[in-house]
Coordinates of C-alpha atoms in Angstrom, one line a residue:
Chain A
G280 CA 37.4 58.6 27.5
E281 CA 38.4 60.1 24.4
N282 CA 42.4 61.3 24.6
V283 CA 44.4 63.5 22.5
E284 CA 47.8 63.5 21.8
Q285 CA 49.7 65.8 20.2
H286 CA 53.7 66.4 19.2
P287 CA 55.8 68.4 19.2
S288 CA 55.8 69.9 22.4
T289 CA 58.1 72.4 21.6
L290 CA 58.9 73.7 18.0
S291 CA 61.2 76.4 16.7
V292 CA 61.5 77.5 13.0
Q293 CA 62.5 80.4 11.3
E294 CA 60.4 83.3 9.9
G295 CA 58.9 82.4 6.8
D296 CA 59.8 78.7 7.3
S297 CA 56.3 76.2 7.9
A298 CA 55.5 74.1 10.9
V299 CA 54.2 71.0 11.0
I300 CA 51.9 70.5 14.6
K301 CA 50.3 66.3 14.2
C302 CA 48.0 65.1 16.9
T303 CA 45.9 62.0 17.0
Y304 CA 42.5 61.1 19.0
S305 CA 41.2 57.6 20.5
D306 CA 37.4 57.9 19.9
S307 CA 36.2 57.6 17.1
A308 CA 32.5 59.4 17.9
S309 CA 35.0 62.6 17.6
N310 CA 33.9 64.7 14.7
Y311 CA 34.8 67.9 15.2
F312 CA 38.4 69.4 15.5
P313 CA 38.8 72.4 15.8
W314 CA 42.7 74.1 16.7
Y315 CA 43.5 77.3 19.5
K316 CA 46.0 79.6 20.3
Q317 CA 47.0 80.6 23.4
E318 CA 49.7 83.9 24.0
L319 CA 51.0 84.8 27.2
G320 CA 47.8 85.7 29.6
K321 CA 45.4 85.4 27.7
G322 CA 42.4 82.3 26.9
P323 CA 42.9 79.8 23.8
Q324 CA 41.7 81.5 20.7
L325 CA 39.9 79.5 17.8
I326 CA 42.0 79.6 15.0
I327 CA 40.1 77.5 12.7
D328 CA 37.9 74.1 12.9
I329 CA 37.4 70.9 10.6
R330 CA 34.6 68.6 10.9
S331 CA 34.7 64.7 10.5
N332 CA 33.5 65.2 7.0
V333 CA 36.3 67.2 5.6
G334 CA 39.5 66.2 5.1
E335 CA 41.3 69.7 4.6
K336 CA 40.5 73.0 5.1
K337 CA 42.9 76.0 4.6
D338 CA 42.3 79.9 5.7
Q339 CA 45.5 82.1 4.0
R340 CA 48.2 80.9 6.1
I341 CA 46.9 77.9 7.8
A342 CA 45.4 74.2 6.3
V343 CA 44.3 71.1 8.5
T344 CA 44.2 68.0 7.9
L345 CA 42.0 65.3 9.4
N346 CA 42.7 61.0 8.6
K347 CA 39.8 59.5 10.2
T348 CA 41.0 56.2 9.5
A349 CA 44.2 56.8 11.6
K350 CA 42.6 59.4 13.7
H351 CA 45.2 61.9 12.7
F352 CA 44.9 65.7 11.7
S353 CA 47.6 68.1 11.7
L354 CA 47.9 72.0 11.9
H355 CA 50.1 73.2 8.9
I356 CA 51.5 76.9 9.0
T357 CA 52.9 78.5 5.8
E358 CA 55.2 81.6 5.6
T359 CA 55.2 81.6 9.9
Q360 CA 55.9 85.0 11.5
P361 CA 57.1 86.2 14.6
E362 CA 53.4 87.1 16.0
D363 CA 52.7 83.2 15.2
S364 CA 54.8 82.6 18.2
A365 CA 52.4 80.9 20.7
V366 CA 51.0 77.8 22.3
Y367 CA 48.9 75.5 19.9
F368 CA 46.5 73.3 21.0
C369 CA 44.8 70.6 19.0
A370 CA 41.4 69.2 20.2
A371 CA 38.3 66.7 19.6
S372 CA 35.0 66.9 20.2
W373 CA 31.4 65.3 19.7
S374 CA 28.3 66.1 18.8
T375 CA 26.8 63.2 21.2
G376 CA 28.9 65.0 23.7
G377 CA 27.5 68.4 23.8
F378 CA 30.5 69.6 22.2
K379 CA 32.4 69.2 25.2
T380 CA 36.4 69.2 23.9
I381 CA 39.2 67.7 25.2
F382 CA 43.1 69.6 24.6
G383 CA 46.1 68.2 23.7
A384 CA 48.7 69.3 25.9
G385 CA 49.8 72.5 23.4
T386 CA 52.2 72.9 20.6
R387 CA 55.1 75.8 21.7
L388 CA 55.9 77.4 18.6
F389 CA 58.9 79.7 18.6
V390 CA 59.1 81.8 15.3
K391 CA 63.0 83.5 15.0
A392 CA 63.2 86.5 13.0
Chain B
D146 CA 29.4 92.7 23.0
T147 CA 32.8 92.7 24.3
G148 CA 33.2 88.8 24.4
V149 CA 33.8 86.3 27.2
S150 CA 34.9 88.3 30.5
Q151 CA 35.7 86.8 34.4
D152 CA 36.4 87.7 37.3
P153 CA 38.7 88.5 39.4
R154 CA 42.2 88.3 37.0
H155 CA 44.1 86.3 39.7
K156 CA 42.7 85.5 43.5
I157 CA 45.3 84.5 46.1
T158 CA 43.8 82.8 48.4
K159 CA 44.8 80.6 51.7
R160 CA 44.6 77.2 52.2
G161 CA 41.4 75.8 53.0
Q162 CA 39.6 79.1 52.3
N163 CA 36.2 79.9 50.0
V164 CA 36.3 81.0 46.6
T165 CA 34.0 82.0 43.7
F166 CA 34.6 83.7 40.6
R167 CA 32.4 84.5 37.9
C168 CA 32.3 84.5 34.3
D169 CA 29.6 87.3 31.9
P170 CA 29.2 84.8 28.5
I171 CA 28.3 86.3 25.1
S172 CA 25.1 87.5 25.2
E173 CA 23.2 85.2 22.8
H174 CA 26.0 81.8 23.8
N175 CA 23.4 79.5 25.5
R176 CA 26.0 77.2 26.0
L177 CA 28.9 78.1 28.6
Y178 CA 31.7 75.6 29.7
W179 CA 34.0 75.8 32.9
Y180 CA 38.0 74.3 32.0
R181 CA 41.4 74.2 34.6
Q182 CA 44.6 74.4 32.9
T183 CA 47.5 73.9 34.4
L184 CA 51.0 75.7 33.3
G185 CA 52.2 73.4 31.0
Q186 CA 48.7 71.1 29.9
G187 CA 45.9 72.0 27.6
P188 CA 42.5 73.0 29.3
E189 CA 40.8 70.5 31.4
F190 CA 37.0 70.1 31.2
L191 CA 35.3 70.6 34.2
T192 CA 30.9 71.2 33.4
Y193 CA 28.9 72.8 30.8
F194 CA 26.0 74.6 31.1
Q195 CA 22.8 74.6 28.3
N196 CA 21.3 77.7 29.2
E197 CA 20.5 77.2 33.1
A198 CA 20.6 73.5 32.8
Q199 CA 24.1 72.0 34.0
L200 CA 24.4 69.0 31.3
E201 CA 27.7 67.3 32.5
K202 CA 30.3 67.2 35.4
S203 CA 33.8 65.7 35.1
R204 CA 34.9 64.0 38.1
L205 CA 37.5 66.1 38.0
L206 CA 34.8 68.3 39.8
S207 CA 34.8 67.0 43.3
D208 CA 32.0 68.0 45.8
R209 CA 34.2 70.5 46.7
F210 CA 33.2 72.4 43.4
S211 CA 30.0 74.0 42.4
A212 CA 28.9 75.9 39.3
E213 CA 25.8 77.9 39.0
R214 CA 24.0 79.3 35.9
P215 CA 20.8 80.7 37.3
K216 CA 18.8 82.4 34.2
G217 CA 20.8 81.1 31.6
S218 CA 23.3 84.5 31.5
F219 CA 26.8 84.7 33.8
S220 CA 27.6 81.7 35.9
T221 CA 29.8 81.4 39.3
L222 CA 32.4 78.5 39.9
E223 CA 32.9 78.0 43.7
I224 CA 35.3 76.1 45.5
Q225 CA 35.1 75.2 48.8
R226 CA 37.9 74.4 51.4
T227 CA 40.9 75.3 48.9
E228 CA 43.6 73.0 48.1
Q229 CA 47.3 74.0 46.5
G230 CA 45.6 71.6 44.2
D231 CA 43.3 73.4 43.2
S232 CA 46.1 76.5 41.6
A233 CA 45.8 77.0 38.6
M234 CA 43.7 78.9 35.7
Y235 CA 40.1 78.5 35.4
L236 CA 38.9 79.7 32.4
C237 CA 35.5 79.8 31.2
A238 CA 33.7 79.5 27.4
S239 CA 30.9 79.8 25.7
S240 CA 29.3 78.6 22.7
L241 CA 26.1 79.2 20.3
H242 CA 24.4 75.7 19.9
P243 CA 22.5 75.2 17.4
G244 CA 23.3 77.2 14.6
G245 CA 26.5 78.9 15.3
S246 CA 30.4 78.1 15.6
Y247 CA 31.0 74.3 17.3
G248 CA 34.1 76.7 19.0
Y249 CA 34.2 78.2 21.8
T250 CA 35.0 81.5 22.9
F251 CA 37.3 81.9 25.9
G252 CA 37.5 84.3 28.5
S253 CA 40.9 85.2 29.1
G254 CA 40.8 83.3 32.8
T255 CA 41.1 83.5 36.4
R256 CA 44.5 82.4 38.1
L257 CA 43.7 81.4 41.3
T258 CA 46.8 80.3 43.8
V259 CA 46.6 78.7 46.8
V260 CA 49.2 79.3 49.2

């Protein structure tokens, strides 16, 4: 079955620096890659996503890249702020699977002021 | 619409008891998903519904677990004869397909503690 590996598990950056989280997936049928942010006591919140026919997508300070050949995808956060501190999950999903989503284990991001 | 609602937020139960959780999705969303999340891990898929039809169940969902979505609106997840290993956060999510984002809107979850 599908497996999603995510690293690092913990990331600490200084406010204003960039943060990068990397993921790999195993099932070449995956065609949708969402990223979720989870704050303490809350459910995950979708922050950005990318489909397999796109290599890069940007939304303000966050961007995602996808390398289908290598089965790698990454999240980039620029100009980090303390409110970016949270757990981030990458995920892989596929349309033929009803968009059932397989999540990575998460990255805990600390942004130091 | 206030998003996805889950009830209760917290549940403490004794081993062997039955528990039931409720999820109210975003009203126009036709898909509803249940996930389980343990500390330090990502959510794990349990089951999903398209309207009232349960289309897939994970092998994680033993015969002690049952989920329903009568009339394609709210959903319930019941765990019978709870075990300590069932302690986790149970998350519900909904989406609209086709026509909406493929991503989910999650509720805040029900945290189950089995003592």
